Tab-separated table of C-alpha atoms and ligand atoms in Angstrom:
chain	number	residue	atom	x	y	z
N	62	UNK	CA	-22.977	0.324	-19.201
N	63	UNK	CA	-20.777	0.976	-16.562
N	64	UNK	CA	-18.341	3.645	-17.671
N	65	UNK	CA	-14.519	2.208	-18.007
N	66	UNK	CA	-10.969	4.126	-17.232
N	67	UNK	CA	-7.494	2.842	-17.371
N	68	UNK	CA	-4.996	3.815	-15.693
N	69	UNK	CA	-0.668	2.818	-16.773
N	70	UNK	CA	2.798	4.455	-15.762
N	71	UNK	CA	5.493	4.733	-18.334
N	72	UNK	CA	9.228	5.708	-18.444
N	73	UNK	CA	10.941	5.831	-15.562
N	74	UNK	CA	9.684	4.548	-12.347
N	75	UNK	CA	9.362	7.045	-9.784
N	76	UNK	CA	8.480	6.167	-5.753
N	77	UNK	CA	4.989	6.919	-5.372
N	78	UNK	CA	3.495	5.853	-8.227
N	79	UNK	CA	1.771	3.146	-6.647
N	80	UNK	CA	-0.031	5.383	-4.467
N	81	UNK	CA	-0.966	7.487	-7.734
N	82	UNK	CA	-1.782	3.917	-9.233
N	83	UNK	CA	-3.865	3.160	-5.898
N	84	UNK	CA	-5.658	6.525	-6.013
N	85	UNK	CA	-6.848	6.219	-9.523
N	86	UNK	CA	-8.292	2.937	-8.886
N	87	UNK	CA	-10.518	3.449	-5.695
N	88	UNK	CA	-11.299	6.884	-6.574
N	89	UNK	CA	-12.768	5.666	-9.671
N	90	UNK	CA	-14.230	2.523	-7.996
N	91	UNK	CA	-15.851	4.924	-5.372
N	92	UNK	CA	-17.461	6.938	-8.161
N	93	UNK	CA	-18.945	3.982	-9.794
N	94	UNK	CA	-16.255	3.605	-12.554
N	95	UNK	CA	-14.763	0.234	-13.368
N	96	UNK	CA	-10.816	0.586	-13.655
N	97	UNK	CA	-8.216	-1.266	-15.365
N	98	UNK	CA	-4.431	-1.255	-15.247
N	99	UNK	CA	-2.493	-1.596	-18.149
N	100	UNK	CA	0.880	-3.247	-17.688
N	101	UNK	CA	4.264	-2.321	-19.246
N	102	UNK	CA	3.288	1.695	-20.296
N	103	UNK	CA	2.731	2.295	-23.929
N	104	UNK	CA	4.268	-1.209	-24.806
N	105	UNK	CA	1.597	-3.322	-22.971
N	106	UNK	CA	-1.206	-1.351	-24.532
N	107	UNK	CA	-0.059	-1.706	-27.738
N	108	UNK	CA	-0.293	-5.495	-26.941
N	109	UNK	CA	-3.595	-4.707	-24.834
N	110	UNK	CA	-1.903	-5.762	-21.880
N	111	UNK	CA	-5.158	-4.608	-19.471
N	112	UNK	CA	-5.933	-6.211	-15.997
N	113	UNK	CA	-8.851	-5.540	-13.922
N	114	UNK	CA	-7.825	-3.437	-11.290
N	115	UNK	CA	-9.809	-3.989	-7.876
N	116	UNK	CA	-9.995	-2.002	-4.398
N	117	UNK	CA	-7.635	-5.399	-3.580
N	118	UNK	CA	-5.293	-5.768	-5.851
N	119	UNK	CA	-3.992	-1.976	-5.159
N	120	UNK	CA	-3.675	-3.027	-1.441
N	121	UNK	CA	-0.334	-3.221	0.492
N	122	UNK	CA	1.440	-1.356	-2.781
N	123	UNK	CA	1.413	2.180	-1.161
N	124	UNK	CA	4.940	1.569	0.801
N	125	UNK	CA	6.927	0.417	-2.097
N	126	UNK	CA	8.841	1.878	-4.937
N	127	UNK	CA	8.532	1.280	-8.607
N	128	UNK	CA	5.135	0.431	-9.857
N	129	UNK	CA	3.139	-2.746	-9.711
N	130	UNK	CA	1.829	-2.327	-13.108
N	131	UNK	CA	5.684	-2.264	-14.511
N	132	UNK	CA	6.949	0.070	-17.106
N	133	UNK	CA	8.583	0.776	-20.554
N	134	UNK	CA	10.230	3.088	-22.828
N	135	UNK	CA	8.795	2.228	-25.976
N	136	UNK	CA	9.928	3.700	-29.767
N	137	UNK	CA	7.308	1.572	-31.270
N	138	UNK	CA	4.664	3.446	-29.613
N	139	UNK	CA	5.783	6.491	-31.360
N	140	UNK	CA	5.659	5.094	-35.092
N	141	UNK	CA	1.865	5.489	-37.021
N	142	UNK	CA	1.701	1.425	-36.504
N	143	UNK	CA	2.247	1.379	-32.917
N	144	UNK	CA	-0.032	4.445	-32.204
N	145	UNK	CA	-2.507	2.839	-34.208
N	146	UNK	CA	-2.469	-0.199	-32.474
N	147	UNK	CA	-2.585	1.348	-29.318
N	148	UNK	CA	-5.634	3.539	-30.043
N	149	UNK	CA	-7.364	0.250	-31.296
N	150	UNK	CA	-6.612	-1.685	-28.094
N	151	UNK	CA	-8.483	1.031	-26.149
N	152	UNK	CA	-11.698	1.209	-28.325
N	153	UNK	CA	-11.829	-2.514	-27.691
N	154	UNK	CA	-11.585	-2.312	-24.284
N	155	UNK	CA	-14.396	0.599	-24.201
N	156	UNK	CA	-11.374	2.650	-22.695
N	157	UNK	CA	-13.363	6.089	-22.029
N	158	UNK	CA	-10.087	7.533	-20.250
N	159	UNK	CA	-6.809	7.039	-19.962
N	160	UNK	CA	-4.737	7.943	-16.490
N	161	UNK	CA	-0.910	8.327	-17.861
N	162	UNK	CA	1.332	8.098	-15.123
N	163	UNK	CA	4.821	9.359	-15.906
N	164	UNK	CA	7.537	12.177	-17.237
N	165	UNK	CA	7.235	15.141	-20.085
N	166	UNK	CA	7.697	12.170	-22.563
N	167	UNK	CA	4.391	9.686	-21.528
N	168	UNK	CA	2.721	13.056	-21.505
N	169	UNK	CA	4.176	13.887	-25.139
N	170	UNK	CA	1.912	10.324	-25.736
N	171	UNK	CA	-1.044	11.644	-24.173
N	172	UNK	CA	-1.259	14.531	-25.949
N	173	UNK	CA	-0.971	12.308	-29.476
N	174	UNK	CA	-3.889	10.451	-27.834
N	175	UNK	CA	-6.149	13.092	-26.926
N	176	UNK	CA	-5.185	14.232	-30.797
N	177	UNK	CA	-6.677	11.088	-31.889
N	178	UNK	CA	-10.073	11.382	-29.563
N	179	UNK	CA	-9.324	9.516	-26.619
N	180	UNK	CA	-9.592	11.214	-23.480
N	181	UNK	CA	-6.423	11.178	-21.272
N	182	UNK	CA	-5.374	12.797	-17.779
N	183	UNK	CA	-1.494	13.124	-16.946
N	184	UNK	CA	-0.071	12.813	-13.621
N	185	UNK	CA	3.592	14.074	-13.484
N	186	UNK	CA	6.060	11.146	-12.316
N	187	UNK	CA	9.629	11.621	-12.529
N	188	UNK	CA	12.284	11.697	-10.357
N	189	UNK	CA	13.729	14.611	-12.631
N	190	UNK	CA	11.271	17.267	-12.000
N	191	UNK	CA	12.142	17.944	-15.257
N	192	UNK	CA	8.233	18.718	-16.517
N	193	UNK	CA	6.709	21.801	-18.170
N	194	UNK	CA	3.540	22.712	-16.370
N	195	UNK	CA	3.924	21.540	-12.890
N	196	UNK	CA	6.221	22.158	-10.145
N	197	UNK	CA	6.777	19.071	-9.209
N	198	UNK	CA	6.757	15.188	-10.607
N	199	UNK	CA	6.159	12.469	-7.940
N	200	UNK	CA	9.291	10.704	-7.106
N	201	UNK	CA	11.295	13.773	-6.961
N	202	UNK	CA	11.416	14.082	-2.993
N	203	UNK	CA	12.229	10.387	-2.374
N	204	UNK	CA	14.954	10.425	-4.845
N	205	UNK	CA	16.651	13.847	-3.239
N	206	UNK	CA	16.510	11.973	0.067
N	207	UNK	CA	18.443	9.227	-1.646
N	208	UNK	CA	21.199	11.339	-2.422
N	209	UNK	CA	21.005	13.343	0.566
N	210	UNK	CA	21.122	9.829	2.284
N	211	UNK	CA	24.165	8.799	0.401
N	212	UNK	CA	26.060	11.833	0.018
N	213	UNK	CA	26.011	12.338	4.170
N	214	UNK	CA	27.797	8.977	3.974
N	215	UNK	CA	30.209	10.075	1.373
N	216	UNK	CA	30.918	13.167	3.207
N	217	UNK	CA	31.989	10.981	6.256
N	218	UNK	CA	34.418	9.292	4.482
N	219	UNK	CA	35.747	12.232	2.471
N	220	UNK	CA	36.424	14.435	5.513
N	221	UNK	CA	38.212	11.357	6.977
N	222	UNK	CA	40.496	11.200	4.070
N	223	UNK	CA	40.788	14.712	3.405
N	224	UNK	CA	39.621	13.939	0.071
N	225	UNK	CA	37.808	15.750	-2.498
N	226	UNK	CA	34.615	13.518	-3.537
N	227	UNK	CA	32.739	13.781	-6.770
N	228	UNK	CA	29.002	12.526	-6.644
N	229	UNK	CA	27.527	11.873	-10.316
N	230	UNK	CA	23.494	12.250	-9.872
N	231	UNK	CA	20.614	11.551	-11.999
N	232	UNK	CA	18.077	14.180	-13.948
N	233	UNK	CA	18.585	13.270	-17.575
N	234	UNK	CA	18.894	16.801	-18.987
N	235	UNK	CA	17.880	18.838	-16.591
N	236	UNK	CA	19.848	19.771	-13.322
N	237	UNK	CA	16.781	19.811	-11.027
N	238	UNK	CA	18.149	16.642	-8.362
N	239	UNK	CA	22.005	18.111	-8.810
N	240	UNK	CA	20.461	21.631	-7.680
N	241	UNK	CA	18.226	20.521	-4.988
N	242	UNK	CA	19.858	17.913	-3.109
N	243	UNK	CA	22.784	19.898	-3.372
N	244	UNK	CA	21.363	22.709	-1.449
N	245	UNK	CA	20.079	19.722	1.264
N	246	UNK	CA	23.191	18.341	1.866
N	247	UNK	CA	25.444	21.585	1.438
N	248	UNK	CA	27.603	20.789	-1.693
N	249	UNK	CA	30.420	22.371	-1.906
N	250	UNK	CA	30.078	22.810	-6.074
N	251	UNK	CA	27.203	21.909	-8.451
N	252	UNK	CA	27.553	20.952	-11.811
N	253	UNK	CA	24.355	21.605	-13.830
N	254	UNK	CA	23.340	21.530	-17.634
N	255	UNK	CA	21.672	24.562	-17.125
N	256	UNK	CA	24.865	26.730	-15.666
N	257	UNK	CA	27.877	26.800	-17.969
N	258	UNK	CA	31.202	26.292	-16.099
N	259	UNK	CA	34.893	26.568	-16.487
N	260	UNK	CA	36.665	23.220	-14.742
N	261	UNK	CA	39.422	25.868	-14.060
N	262	UNK	CA	37.280	27.892	-11.883
N	263	UNK	CA	36.230	24.754	-10.019
N	264	UNK	CA	40.115	24.142	-9.483
N	265	UNK	CA	40.983	27.182	-8.001
N	266	UNK	CA	37.749	27.372	-5.677
N	267	UNK	CA	38.648	23.930	-4.403
N	268	UNK	CA	42.214	25.119	-3.776
N	269	UNK	CA	41.755	28.267	-2.048
N	270	UNK	CA	39.023	26.138	-0.084
N	271	UNK	CA	41.959	23.764	1.172
N	272	UNK	CA	44.346	27.051	1.850
N	273	UNK	CA	41.380	28.106	4.077
N	274	UNK	CA	41.451	24.937	6.017
N	275	UNK	CA	38.667	23.472	4.276
N	276	UNK	CA	40.076	20.038	3.947
N	277	UNK	CA	37.599	18.288	1.994
N	278	UNK	CA	34.499	19.008	-1.140
N	279	UNK	CA	31.574	17.361	-2.302
N	280	UNK	CA	30.862	17.935	-5.855
N	281	UNK	CA	27.427	17.020	-7.191
N	282	UNK	CA	27.496	16.242	-10.904
N	283	UNK	CA	24.205	16.299	-12.714
N	284	UNK	CA	24.406	13.393	-15.667
N	285	UNK	CA	23.488	16.186	-17.900
N	286	UNK	CA	26.097	18.092	-17.290
N	287	UNK	CA	29.269	16.075	-17.173
N	288	UNK	CA	30.667	12.775	-16.398
N	289	UNK	CA	31.848	12.326	-12.589
N	290	UNK	CA	34.852	10.902	-13.681
N	291	UNK	CA	35.660	13.012	-16.385
N	292	UNK	CA	35.333	16.212	-13.444
N	293	UNK	CA	37.719	14.342	-11.471
N	294	UNK	CA	40.420	13.465	-14.267
N	295	UNK	CA	40.387	16.717	-14.860
N	296	UNK	CA	41.063	18.101	-11.339
N	297	UNK	CA	43.269	15.657	-10.711
N	298	UNK	CA	45.573	16.806	-13.506
N	299	UNK	CA	45.380	20.530	-12.422
N	300	UNK	CA	46.003	19.919	-8.755
N	301	UNK	CA	46.872	18.310	-5.894
N	302	UNK	CA	43.680	16.719	-5.228
N	303	UNK	CA	42.713	12.910	-6.227
N	304	UNK	CA	38.930	12.891	-5.808
N	305	UNK	CA	37.121	9.760	-6.082
N	306	UNK	CA	34.066	9.290	-7.483
N	307	UNK	CA	30.533	7.754	-6.933
N	308	UNK	CA	27.749	7.737	-9.632
N	309	UNK	CA	24.774	7.019	-7.529
N	310	UNK	CA	22.723	5.768	-10.392
N	311	UNK	CA	19.299	3.400	-10.084
N	312	UNK	CA	19.810	3.906	-6.336
N	313	UNK	CA	17.918	7.159	-7.265
N	314	UNK	CA	14.886	5.457	-8.922
N	315	UNK	CA	14.133	3.026	-5.966
N	316	UNK	CA	13.038	2.602	-2.146
N	317	UNK	CA	10.083	3.507	-0.052
N	318	UNK	CA	8.258	6.611	-1.171
N	319	UNK	CA	8.371	9.491	1.115
N	320	UNK	CA	5.505	10.911	3.105
N	321	UNK	CA	5.611	13.600	0.110
N	322	UNK	CA	6.010	11.309	-2.463
N	323	UNK	CA	2.944	9.206	-1.112
N	324	UNK	CA	0.850	11.979	-0.443
N	325	UNK	CA	1.294	13.867	-3.859
N	326	UNK	CA	0.982	10.407	-5.773
N	327	UNK	CA	-2.601	10.015	-3.605
N	328	UNK	CA	-3.803	13.267	-4.048
N	329	UNK	CA	-2.869	13.697	-8.011
N	330	UNK	CA	-4.291	10.277	-8.847
N	331	UNK	CA	-7.665	11.317	-7.369
N	332	UNK	CA	-7.679	14.110	-8.701
N	333	UNK	CA	-7.440	13.005	-12.073
N	334	UNK	CA	-10.595	10.940	-11.569
N	335	UNK	CA	-12.854	13.369	-9.877
N	336	UNK	CA	-11.907	15.862	-12.717
N	337	UNK	CA	-12.852	13.359	-15.511
N	338	UNK	CA	-15.984	12.599	-13.348
N	339	UNK	CA	-16.665	16.712	-13.353
N	340	UNK	CA	-16.272	17.012	-17.230
N	341	UNK	CA	-12.765	17.734	-17.493
N	342	UNK	CA	-10.421	15.775	-20.265
N	343	UNK	CA	-6.860	16.163	-21.596
N	344	UNK	CA	-5.441	17.673	-18.497
N	345	UNK	CA	-2.275	17.764	-16.388
N	346	UNK	CA	-2.604	17.298	-13.077
N	347	UNK	CA	-0.427	20.125	-11.573
N	348	UNK	CA	1.359	21.357	-8.495
N	349	UNK	CA	1.991	25.411	-8.455
N	350	UNK	CA	1.748	27.665	-5.308
N	351	UNK	CA	1.100	24.924	-3.132
N	352	UNK	CA	-1.769	23.518	-4.559
N	353	UNK	CA	-3.144	20.691	-6.704
N	354	UNK	CA	-4.674	22.120	-10.258
N	355	UNK	CA	-5.475	20.708	-13.648
N	356	UNK	CA	-3.932	22.293	-16.674
N	357	UNK	CA	-5.025	21.720	-20.052
N	358	UNK	CA	-1.934	20.308	-22.236
N	359	UNK	CA	-1.361	23.300	-24.822
N	360	UNK	CA	-0.841	25.349	-21.675
N	361	UNK	CA	1.134	22.876	-19.686
N	362	UNK	CA	3.729	22.392	-22.906
N	363	UNK	CA	4.130	26.488	-23.486
N	364	UNK	CA	5.876	26.281	-20.062
N	365	UNK	CA	9.318	26.398	-20.054
N	366	UNK	CA	10.654	24.369	-16.605
N	367	UNK	CA	13.896	25.829	-16.078
N	368	UNK	CA	15.695	25.538	-12.916
N	369	UNK	CA	15.537	27.882	-9.921
N	370	UNK	CA	18.677	30.342	-10.094
N	371	UNK	CA	17.330	32.466	-6.795
N	372	UNK	CA	18.524	28.558	-5.355
N	373	UNK	CA	21.312	28.583	-7.241
N	374	UNK	CA	22.948	31.685	-6.131
N	375	UNK	CA	21.651	30.451	-2.542
N	376	UNK	CA	23.588	27.680	-2.991
N	377	UNK	CA	26.497	29.445	-4.321
N	378	UNK	CA	26.609	31.593	-1.105
N	379	UNK	CA	26.022	28.983	1.558
N	380	UNK	CA	29.005	26.503	0.008
N	381	UNK	CA	31.384	29.347	0.582
F	605	ADP	P1	9.367	10.217	-19.451
F	605	ADP	O1	8.003	10.018	-19.175
F	605	ADP	O2	10.062	9.517	-17.820
F	605	ADP	O3	10.174	11.306	-20.068
F	605	ADP	P2	10.476	8.924	-22.011
F	605	ADP	O4	10.748	10.329	-22.870
F	605	ADP	O5	11.180	7.439	-22.117
F	605	ADP	O6	9.857	9.005	-20.120
F	605	ADP	O7	8.692	8.644	-22.638
F	605	ADP	C1	8.192	7.449	-21.875
F	605	ADP	C2	7.206	7.110	-23.595
F	605	ADP	O8	6.537	7.802	-23.854
F	605	ADP	C3	8.559	6.600	-24.667
F	605	ADP	O9	9.149	5.076	-24.575
F	605	ADP	C4	7.380	6.611	-25.728
F	605	ADP	O10	6.941	5.359	-25.647
F	605	ADP	C5	6.568	8.000	-25.357
F	605	ADP	N1	6.721	9.058	-25.959
F	605	ADP	C6	7.867	9.637	-25.740
F	605	ADP	N2	7.771	10.820	-26.163
F	605	ADP	C7	6.693	10.767	-27.380
F	605	ADP	C8	6.132	11.472	-28.637
F	605	ADP	N3	7.094	12.640	-28.725
F	605	ADP	N4	4.873	10.902	-28.604
F	605	ADP	C9	4.710	9.774	-28.738
F	605	ADP	N5	4.664	8.804	-27.504
F	605	ADP	C10	6.445	9.633	-27.150
F	606	F6P	O1	13.789	9.873	-16.288
F	606	F6P	C1	14.687	9.149	-15.085
F	606	F6P	C2	15.636	8.448	-15.619
F	606	F6P	O2	16.244	8.081	-14.209
F	606	F6P	C3	16.759	10.094	-15.583
F	606	F6P	O3	17.142	10.509	-14.104
F	606	F6P	C4	17.716	9.036	-16.268
F	606	F6P	O4	18.629	9.711	-17.447
F	606	F6P	C5	16.663	7.801	-17.075
F	606	F6P	O5	16.043	7.952	-16.321
F	606	F6P	C6	17.721	6.135	-16.863
F	606	F6P	O6	16.793	5.904	-18.076
F	606	F6P	P1	16.941	4.347	-18.187
F	606	F6P	O7	16.331	3.584	-17.516
F	606	F6P	O8	16.415	4.104	-19.844
F	606	F6P	O9	18.141	3.915	-18.025
């Protein structure tokens, strides 16, 4: 009997997920495994939405954002009924190992499957870069570049009109996107959920910069810290500035993956299969100290993933 493995993508899609699907498929086939894709994440798993993946079926996908397997968020999978349905689907298909490509919620699902005796491997994929156990999640770099490109454009018009521009970015309850994009685009202010702020300090800072001759400013607001429109309103009532607001929204999740995300997707997807063939299971494929390694879920979950406060300090100095 040829061994069967399966792969799914779950939670928010992220550029580079296709590279990971391709790498799982081709590495599996190279090692003599049969590979199945599960469409629509855990929702599709409960319904048994398996599709055979071949060398050909993953051709021509690496350059595209999103995920060719589609994705979903499923509350039903979190219930006992839904979960048992998913386990049943995997058993009926004789799947020996499932690769889950997704964020921390998706990893929580994979951990539960492993506790029920289903071998799993997690490839970290989310633009938020907020997973414990790994310094990098696939999609983050592309999202940062999307924010950078957008803010560069917003800066042109903010400079021309001598305005304050408030830009709200994604990241759920974490500030990694706002912080690193803020450093990359030279934002004057970054509001992060991890760092309490006082709107009076922000207004005073804008005033001071203006008096020094800085006639426009970029304020990046992480969605987990505040709403961009609320920040603009608060600035407008306390200062002479009338900020304009851009909520970047879903543009941050789409687009062709950066070279880095396709390299990470390819390496991490391949590593998930290679580690399984070498006898590991129930591991997060992690990025640490410039290297890709495997970590058991217990070790990964015991780590806290915070923002890098040295970068917060640096960004503060550079935006003076
Ligand atoms: P992400 O994986 O990007 O963090 P979500 O948090 O939305 O995205 O999680 C994706 C899916 O993973 C959820 O819709 C749900 O089906 C599953 N999931 C999330 N948390 C758990 C959990 N604690 N137990 C089981 N499954 C979970
Ligand atoms: O996890 C990725 C992400 O884009 C977050 O940054 C954002 O908060 C969330 O997904 C939005 O999710 P949805 O697609 O369910 O609106």
